[in-house]
Each structure stands twice: as C-alpha cells, then as structure tokens.
Coordinates of C-alpha atoms in Angstrom, one line a residue:
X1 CA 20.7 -22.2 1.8
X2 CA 17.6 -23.2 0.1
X3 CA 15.0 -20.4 -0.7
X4 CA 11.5 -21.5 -0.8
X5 CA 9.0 -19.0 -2.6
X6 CA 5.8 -18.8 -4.3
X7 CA 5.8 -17.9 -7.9
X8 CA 3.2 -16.9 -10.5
X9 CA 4.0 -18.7 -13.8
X10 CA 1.2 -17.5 -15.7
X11 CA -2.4 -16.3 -14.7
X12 CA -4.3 -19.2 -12.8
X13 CA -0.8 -20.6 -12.5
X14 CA 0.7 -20.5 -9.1
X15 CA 3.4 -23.0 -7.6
X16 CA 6.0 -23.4 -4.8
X17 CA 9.7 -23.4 -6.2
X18 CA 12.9 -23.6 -4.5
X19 CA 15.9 -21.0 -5.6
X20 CA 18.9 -20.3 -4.1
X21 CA 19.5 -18.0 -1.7
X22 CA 20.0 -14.6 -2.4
X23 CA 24.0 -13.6 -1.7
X24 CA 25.6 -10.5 -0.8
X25 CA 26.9 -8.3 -3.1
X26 CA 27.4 -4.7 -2.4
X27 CA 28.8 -3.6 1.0
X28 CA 25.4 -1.9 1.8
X29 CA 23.1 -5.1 1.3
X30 CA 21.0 -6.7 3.9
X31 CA 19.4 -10.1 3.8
X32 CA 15.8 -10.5 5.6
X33 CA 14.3 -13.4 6.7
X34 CA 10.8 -12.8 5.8
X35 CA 8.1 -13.5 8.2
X36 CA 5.1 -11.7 6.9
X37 CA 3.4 -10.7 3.3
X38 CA 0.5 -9.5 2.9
X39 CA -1.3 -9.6 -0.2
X40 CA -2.5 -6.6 -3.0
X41 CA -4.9 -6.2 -5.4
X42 CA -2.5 -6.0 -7.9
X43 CA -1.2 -9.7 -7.1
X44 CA -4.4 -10.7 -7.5
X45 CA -4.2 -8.7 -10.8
X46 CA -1.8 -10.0 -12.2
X47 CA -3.1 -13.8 -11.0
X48 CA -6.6 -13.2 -12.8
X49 CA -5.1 -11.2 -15.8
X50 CA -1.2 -11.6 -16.4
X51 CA -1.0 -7.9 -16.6
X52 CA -1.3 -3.9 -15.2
X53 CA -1.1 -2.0 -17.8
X54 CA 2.0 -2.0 -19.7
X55 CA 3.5 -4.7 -17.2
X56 CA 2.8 -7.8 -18.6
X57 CA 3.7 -11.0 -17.1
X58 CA 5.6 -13.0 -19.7
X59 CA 8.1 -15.3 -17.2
X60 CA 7.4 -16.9 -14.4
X61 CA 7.8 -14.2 -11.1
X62 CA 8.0 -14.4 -6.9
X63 CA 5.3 -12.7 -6.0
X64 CA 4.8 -10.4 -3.2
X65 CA 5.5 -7.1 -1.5
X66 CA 3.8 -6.0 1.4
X67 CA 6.3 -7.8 4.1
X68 CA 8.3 -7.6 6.9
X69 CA 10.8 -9.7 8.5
X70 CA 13.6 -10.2 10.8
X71 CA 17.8 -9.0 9.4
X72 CA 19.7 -12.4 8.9
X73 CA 22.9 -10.9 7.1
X74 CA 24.1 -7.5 6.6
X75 CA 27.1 -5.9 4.6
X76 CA 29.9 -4.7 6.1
X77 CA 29.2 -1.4 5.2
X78 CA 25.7 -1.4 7.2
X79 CA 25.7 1.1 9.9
X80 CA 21.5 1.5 11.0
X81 CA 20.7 -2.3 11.0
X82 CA 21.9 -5.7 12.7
X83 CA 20.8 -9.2 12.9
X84 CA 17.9 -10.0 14.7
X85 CA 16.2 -6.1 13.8
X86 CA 12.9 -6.7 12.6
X87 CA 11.9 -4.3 9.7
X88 CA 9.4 -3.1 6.9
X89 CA 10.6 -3.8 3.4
X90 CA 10.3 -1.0 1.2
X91 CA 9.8 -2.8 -2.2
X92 CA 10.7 -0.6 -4.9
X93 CA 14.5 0.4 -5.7
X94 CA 15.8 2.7 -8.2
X95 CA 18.3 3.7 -10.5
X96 CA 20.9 6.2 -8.1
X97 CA 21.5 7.1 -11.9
X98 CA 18.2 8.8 -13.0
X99 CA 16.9 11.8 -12.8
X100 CA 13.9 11.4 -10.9
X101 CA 16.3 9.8 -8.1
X102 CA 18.5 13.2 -8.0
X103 CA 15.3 15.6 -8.3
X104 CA 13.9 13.8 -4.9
X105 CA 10.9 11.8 -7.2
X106 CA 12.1 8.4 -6.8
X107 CA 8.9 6.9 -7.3
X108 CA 8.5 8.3 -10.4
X109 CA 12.0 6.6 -11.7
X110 CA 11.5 4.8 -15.1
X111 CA 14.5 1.9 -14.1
X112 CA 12.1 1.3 -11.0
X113 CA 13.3 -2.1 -10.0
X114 CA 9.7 -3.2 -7.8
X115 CA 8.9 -6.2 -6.1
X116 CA 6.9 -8.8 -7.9
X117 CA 6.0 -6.6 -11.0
X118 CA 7.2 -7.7 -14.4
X119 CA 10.1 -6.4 -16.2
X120 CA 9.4 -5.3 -19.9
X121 CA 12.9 -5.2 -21.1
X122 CA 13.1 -8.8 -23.1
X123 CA 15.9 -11.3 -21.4
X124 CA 15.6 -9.8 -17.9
X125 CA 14.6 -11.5 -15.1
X126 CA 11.6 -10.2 -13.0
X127 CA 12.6 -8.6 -10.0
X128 CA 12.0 -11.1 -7.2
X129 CA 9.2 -10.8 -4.9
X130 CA 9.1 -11.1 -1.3
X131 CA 7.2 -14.2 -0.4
X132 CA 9.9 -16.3 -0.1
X133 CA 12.0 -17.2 2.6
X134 CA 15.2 -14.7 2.2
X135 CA 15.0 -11.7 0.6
X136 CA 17.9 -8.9 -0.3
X137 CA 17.4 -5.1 -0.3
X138 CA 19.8 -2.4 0.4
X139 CA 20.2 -1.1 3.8
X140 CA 18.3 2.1 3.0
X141 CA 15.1 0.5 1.7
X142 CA 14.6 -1.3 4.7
X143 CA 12.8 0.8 7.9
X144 CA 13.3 -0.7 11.3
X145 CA 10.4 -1.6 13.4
X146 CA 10.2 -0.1 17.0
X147 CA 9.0 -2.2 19.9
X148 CA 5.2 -1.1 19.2
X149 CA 5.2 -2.3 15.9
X150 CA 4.8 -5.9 15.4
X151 CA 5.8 -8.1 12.6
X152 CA 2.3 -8.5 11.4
X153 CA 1.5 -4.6 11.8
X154 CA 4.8 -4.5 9.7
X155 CA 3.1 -5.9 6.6
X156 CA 1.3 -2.7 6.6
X157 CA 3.6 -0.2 6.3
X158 CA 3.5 -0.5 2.4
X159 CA -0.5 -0.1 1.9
X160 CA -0.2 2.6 4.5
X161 CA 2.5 4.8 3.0
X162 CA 0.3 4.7 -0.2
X163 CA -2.1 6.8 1.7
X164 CA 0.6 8.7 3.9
X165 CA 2.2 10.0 0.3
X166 CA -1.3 10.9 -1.1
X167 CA -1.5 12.7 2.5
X168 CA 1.6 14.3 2.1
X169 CA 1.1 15.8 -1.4
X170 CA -2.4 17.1 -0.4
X171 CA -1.1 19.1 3.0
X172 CA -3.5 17.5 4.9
X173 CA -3.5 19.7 8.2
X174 CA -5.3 20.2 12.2
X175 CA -8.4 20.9 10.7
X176 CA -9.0 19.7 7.4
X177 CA -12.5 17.8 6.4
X178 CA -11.7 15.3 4.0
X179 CA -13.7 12.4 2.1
X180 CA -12.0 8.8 1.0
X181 CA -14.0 7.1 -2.0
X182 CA -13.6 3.3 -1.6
X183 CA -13.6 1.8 1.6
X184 CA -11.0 -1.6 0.2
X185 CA -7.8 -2.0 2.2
X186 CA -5.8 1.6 0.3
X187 CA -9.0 3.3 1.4
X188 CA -9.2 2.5 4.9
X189 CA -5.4 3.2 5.4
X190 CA -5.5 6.0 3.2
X191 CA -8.2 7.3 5.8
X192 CA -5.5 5.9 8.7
X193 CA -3.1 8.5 7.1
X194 CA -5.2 11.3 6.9
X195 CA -6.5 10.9 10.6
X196 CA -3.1 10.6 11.6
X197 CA -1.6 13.7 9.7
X198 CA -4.6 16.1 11.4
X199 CA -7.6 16.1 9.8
X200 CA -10.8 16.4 12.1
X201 CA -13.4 15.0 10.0
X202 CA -13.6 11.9 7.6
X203 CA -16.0 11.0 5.4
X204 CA -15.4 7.3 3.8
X205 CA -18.0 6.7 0.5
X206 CA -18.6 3.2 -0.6
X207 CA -21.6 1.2 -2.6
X208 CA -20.9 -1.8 1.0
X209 CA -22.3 -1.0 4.2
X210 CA -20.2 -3.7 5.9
X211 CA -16.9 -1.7 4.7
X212 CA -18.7 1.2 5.8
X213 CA -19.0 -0.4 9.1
X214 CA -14.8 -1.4 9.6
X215 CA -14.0 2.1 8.6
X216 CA -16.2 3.4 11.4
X217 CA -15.3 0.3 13.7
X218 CA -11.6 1.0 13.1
X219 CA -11.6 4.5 14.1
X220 CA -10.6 6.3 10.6
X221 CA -14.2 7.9 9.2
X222 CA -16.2 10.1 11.7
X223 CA -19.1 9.6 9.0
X224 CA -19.5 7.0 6.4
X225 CA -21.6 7.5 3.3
X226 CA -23.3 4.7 0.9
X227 CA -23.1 6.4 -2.5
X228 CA -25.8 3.6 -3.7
X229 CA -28.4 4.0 -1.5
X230 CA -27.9 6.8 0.2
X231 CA -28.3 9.1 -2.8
X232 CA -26.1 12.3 -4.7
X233 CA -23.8 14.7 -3.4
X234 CA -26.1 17.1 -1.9
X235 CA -26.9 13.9 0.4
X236 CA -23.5 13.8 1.0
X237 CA -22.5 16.9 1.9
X238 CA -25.6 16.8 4.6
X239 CA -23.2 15.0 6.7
X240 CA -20.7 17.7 6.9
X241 CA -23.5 19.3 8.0
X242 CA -23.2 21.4 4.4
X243 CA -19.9 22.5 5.0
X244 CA -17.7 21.6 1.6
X245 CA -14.8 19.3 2.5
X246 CA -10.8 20.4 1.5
X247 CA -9.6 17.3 0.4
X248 CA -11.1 14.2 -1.7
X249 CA -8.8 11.2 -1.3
X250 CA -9.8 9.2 -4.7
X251 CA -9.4 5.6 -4.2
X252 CA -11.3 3.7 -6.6
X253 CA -10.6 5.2 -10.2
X254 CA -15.0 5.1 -10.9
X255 CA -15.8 7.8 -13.1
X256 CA -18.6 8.7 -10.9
X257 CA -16.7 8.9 -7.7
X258 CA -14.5 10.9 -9.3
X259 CA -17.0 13.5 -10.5
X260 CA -19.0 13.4 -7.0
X261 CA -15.6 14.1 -6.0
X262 CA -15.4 17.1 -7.6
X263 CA -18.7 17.9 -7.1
X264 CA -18.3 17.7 -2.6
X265 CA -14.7 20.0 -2.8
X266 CA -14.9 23.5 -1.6
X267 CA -13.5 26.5 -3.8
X268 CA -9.6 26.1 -3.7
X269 CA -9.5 22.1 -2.5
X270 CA -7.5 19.4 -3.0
X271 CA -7.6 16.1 -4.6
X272 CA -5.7 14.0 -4.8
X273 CA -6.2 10.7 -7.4
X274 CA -4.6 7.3 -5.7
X275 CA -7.0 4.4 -7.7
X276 CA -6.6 3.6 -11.0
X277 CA -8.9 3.4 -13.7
X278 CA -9.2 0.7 -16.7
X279 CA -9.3 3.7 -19.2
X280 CA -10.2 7.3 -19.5
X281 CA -12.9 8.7 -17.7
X282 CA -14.8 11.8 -18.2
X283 CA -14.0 14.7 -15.6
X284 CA -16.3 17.8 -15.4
X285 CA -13.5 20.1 -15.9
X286 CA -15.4 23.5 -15.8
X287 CA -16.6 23.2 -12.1
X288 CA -12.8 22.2 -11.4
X289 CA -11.4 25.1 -13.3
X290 CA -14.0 27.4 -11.7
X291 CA -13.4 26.4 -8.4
X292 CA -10.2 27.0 -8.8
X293 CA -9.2 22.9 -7.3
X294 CA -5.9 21.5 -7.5
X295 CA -5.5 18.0 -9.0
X296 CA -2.4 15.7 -7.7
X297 CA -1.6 12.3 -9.0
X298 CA 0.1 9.9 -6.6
X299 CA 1.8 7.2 -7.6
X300 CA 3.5 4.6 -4.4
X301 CA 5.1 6.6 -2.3
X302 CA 8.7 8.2 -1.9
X303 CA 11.4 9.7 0.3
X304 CA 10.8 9.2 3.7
X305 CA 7.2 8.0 3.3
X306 CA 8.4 4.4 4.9
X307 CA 9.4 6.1 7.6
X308 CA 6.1 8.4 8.5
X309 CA 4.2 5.4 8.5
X310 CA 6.4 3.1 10.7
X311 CA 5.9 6.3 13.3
X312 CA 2.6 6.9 12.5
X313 CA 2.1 2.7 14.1
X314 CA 4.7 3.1 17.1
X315 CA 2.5 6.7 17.9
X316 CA -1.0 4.7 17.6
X317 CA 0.4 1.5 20.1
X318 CA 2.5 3.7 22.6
X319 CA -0.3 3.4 25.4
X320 CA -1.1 0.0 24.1
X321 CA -3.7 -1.6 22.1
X322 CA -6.6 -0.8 24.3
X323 CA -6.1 3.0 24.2
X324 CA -5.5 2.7 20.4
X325 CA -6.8 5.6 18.3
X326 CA -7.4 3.4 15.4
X327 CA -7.5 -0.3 15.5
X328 CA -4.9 -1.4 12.5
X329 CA -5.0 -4.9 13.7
X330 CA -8.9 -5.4 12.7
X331 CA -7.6 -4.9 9.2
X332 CA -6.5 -8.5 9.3
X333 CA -9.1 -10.7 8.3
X334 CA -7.4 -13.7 7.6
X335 CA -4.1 -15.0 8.4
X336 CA -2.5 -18.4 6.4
X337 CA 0.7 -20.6 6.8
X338 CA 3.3 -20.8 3.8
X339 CA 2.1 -23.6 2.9
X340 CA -1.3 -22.6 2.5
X341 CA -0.5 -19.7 0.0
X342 CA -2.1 -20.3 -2.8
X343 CA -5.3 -20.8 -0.4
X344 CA -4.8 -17.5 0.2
X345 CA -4.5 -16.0 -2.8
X346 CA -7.9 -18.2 -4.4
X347 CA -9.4 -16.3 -1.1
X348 CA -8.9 -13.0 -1.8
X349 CA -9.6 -13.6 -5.4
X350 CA -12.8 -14.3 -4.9
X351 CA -13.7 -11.6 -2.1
X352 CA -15.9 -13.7 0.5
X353 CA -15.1 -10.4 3.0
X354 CA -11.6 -10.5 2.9
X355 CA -9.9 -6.7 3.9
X356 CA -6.0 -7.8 4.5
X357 CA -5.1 -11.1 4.4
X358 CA -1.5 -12.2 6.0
X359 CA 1.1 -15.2 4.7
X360 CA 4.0 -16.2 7.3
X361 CA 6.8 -16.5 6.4
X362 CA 8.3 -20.4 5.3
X363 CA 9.2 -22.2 8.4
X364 CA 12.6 -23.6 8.9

C-alpha cells in the first residue's frame, strides 16, 4: 500500500511524497492509520531554521508527532490492542539497551529514536514522522483511547503529557498555588495538568491579553497576569492575595520569567523549567539558595505519562462536554485537510492567533 506523507526537505522546503508502507517486523509491532496530527513549535522550528540545537536537519524527514489514529495491523504477539482501537501515539522510542531505559528515565535515553527529529549519526535515515498515512510503533508506545476521548482530543495527549511530567516531577498536590509563565499551547496544557493533578489556584503570566483570556476561558488559570503591563512581582503576587505560590511551571525559557519566577516562589518551592532558551540566561542564584527552592528540569515526558493524560481527558468528558471542567476542545483553533498541509504549517508560522492547529489524516 502506498504511504502518502508530508516531508520537510530543507527549511522553507516542504512537499508531499509517497513511500511505501511501513511492514511488520517484530511480533509486538502495530501499524496505525493516522487520522490526526497536530502541529509543534518545534516543526515550525525546524521549517524556519533546519535545526534545535544539536539536531540539525541535513536529509529530507516526515514530519510530525502529535497524532492519533485508528490500529490497522497488529503483530501476533499484541495482546492490549486490535484493529479498529483508536489510540494516542507516543512518539519517542528507545534503546531497551540503555541505561536510562533500565533506570526508569527513558526520556532521557541518548539512542532516543523520536518522531520527526533528525538523526545526527551520518548515513541514518531520520526517524519517520507521523503525518503520513500509516505509521508503525510498538504495541507499548501506543495508549488506547476510551470512548470520551476523541480522535481529535487524541492529538493532545502528547503536548499534554509535557505538562503532566513537569506536574509529576514537581508533586503538584490538593492544595498547591502554582503560576505557568507563557500562556502558548505547552502552557495552557501545562496549566490543564496541574489543575487536573490538585492544585487550587493558577496563575498563567503572559505579555498577550487574548492568551490571557483562553487560559481563563478554558478553565485552567483562576487568575491571569500580563507581566508587560501589569507591572513586577510584587504586582503579581497581589493576586494571590500576597500569599507566595509552591510551584512555578516555566514555559517560555525568557530570562526574566525565569527570575520573576524565582522571585514569586515561597521558601522551600518548586520549579520546574519545561521551555527552552536560545542560550544561557542569568539566574539569581542567591535568593534560590536562600530560599532553600528546588530546581527540576523536564525534558518530554516518560513512563506512564501517556497514560495519565489519556485519563486525565476520559475524567474531564465523563459527564460530557457541557459539564466539562476545562474546555480542551477550544484549544483547536484551526483544523486543515491533508492536502492542505503546508497551509497549515505557513499558518502557524506566521502566528495570526493560531493556539493548536489540527491535520487529518490522508484520505483513502
């Protein structure tokens, strides 16, 4: 069968090829019929700039890895899955070999083999993305969907479980007051997470009052704060009513979030860095050391983070859309055919109000 997909050649270089099909190989393998990608900053990334840091595009590469999609073939060795289950693809395998595997940190694995990010060893292919029409993953990367979770809200599941890890390594808890800088798609489901895993107040800081406005419209911030115009942290610790938040959820990598950051954290907090920065930033180090703060980095997400997000959906749309707690669906803006994919991605490139935009899936 033929395997349509959209592949970055180089940057402002995007076309529609046609592979073959991806085959069965292992006992443990499914194939997915992918029916919808959403699209990351770091695709756009790499469109604008051919490059994250030491990936560097150098060979043409399917793109895509926020997707979801319906089990076409599975190995004979698959137990949990059968055609016709719709699932979230988790997009990042690794070596069963390293270390970081075996220590429970497989995020962290250095023979990371992820979705529609370049590979630096020279004469390897690039691991294949997902926006195409089949893709292959084993059985174990691959979360099935319950009946509350559509296909759409499947496309999710990865920019969510970045914020459900960075939830996870800062204990969020029933009670916690916690502030989200950057109000972009991580930020709002980063918020999602922490809302979900207990906390009882949310503050999300941004420079846009019409982000500002989703996050409250959604239901993840109980306050919002415009670091711009709104003024310095005293200002924003005024709508905690003065009481010091326990967590800072750091989403854009800014230098001065980052130090209002650790600024707004009470004696003992946590915070926890998810955005990343162009190059080094300064840090005031002696208010962290004499507060006594703990710093986490988070990188992705790992065991059983795909799973705590897929629940945290079904849990959100068991009564149904109308009773809701927080309104995931608003996060899609802007939904696009195949076909239309590289409209898409010239879209979100350029901003123009775009928080999550969606690509089906090629038609048959």
């Amino acid at each position: 069968m033929s395997n349509p997909s959209l592949v970055l050649n180089k940057i402002d270089d995007i076309s529609f090829e046609t592979y073959e099909s991806p085959v069965i190989s292992d006992p443990h393998e499914v194939i997915v019929e992918v029916k919808k990608t959403g699209i990351c900053g770091s695709d756009i990334h790499y469109y604008a700039h051919g490059k994250i840091g030491p990936f560097v595009l150098t060979k043409p590469m399917v793109l895509g890895h926020e997707s979801s999609g319906v089990v076409s073939k599975v190995g004979e060795k698959v137990t949990t899955l059968k055609v016709g289950d719709n699932v979230a693809i988790e997009p990042g395998v690794p070596s069963r070999l390293s270390d970081e595997y075996k220590s429970g940190h497989y995020n962290l694995c250095p023979h990371m083999c992820f979705a529609a990010t370049p590979n630096s060893t020279e004469g390897e292919p690039n691991p294949p993305g997902t926006l195409c029409r089949y893709y292959k993953c084993p059985e174990d990367f691959l979360v099935k969907l319950p009946d509350h979770v559509s296909l759409e809200l499947g496309a999710l599941v990865e920019p969510l479980t970045v914020g459900v890890h960075a939830s996870k390594l800062a204990k969020i808890t029933l009670g916690d007051k916690v502030v989200v800088f950057g109000a972009g798609p991580v930020g709002l489901l980063a918020a999602a997470a922490a809302k979900s895993f207990g906390a009882t107040a949310i503050i999300i800081v941004d420079i846009f009052d019409a982000k500002l406005e989703m996050a409250k419209k959604i239901g993840v911030a109980t306050h919002s704060f415009n670091s711009k115009t709104e003024g310095n942290f005293e200002k924003l610790l005024a709508k905690f009513d003065n009481v010091k938040p326990t967590v800072v959820l750091e989403c854009t990598g800014a230098a001065p979030c980052i130090n209002m950051g650790v600024q707004v954290l009470s004696a003992g907090g946590r915070f926890v860095q998810i955005g990343n920065a162009p190059g080094p930033v300064s840090f005031p180090i002696t208010e962290f050391a004499t507060k006594e703060l703990t710093l986490y980095g988070s990188f992705r997400y790992g065991y059983d983070d795909y799973k705590s997000s897929v629940t945290i959906l079904d849990r959100n749309y068991a009564k149904g859309k109308e009773n809701a707690p927080i309104d995931f669906e608003s996060l899609i803006t802007h939904r696009f055919k195949f076909q239309d994919a590289v409209k898409a991605y010239d879209l979100v490139r350029g901003g123009n109000g775009c928080v999550k935009c969606i690509i089906d899936g090629p038609e048959n």
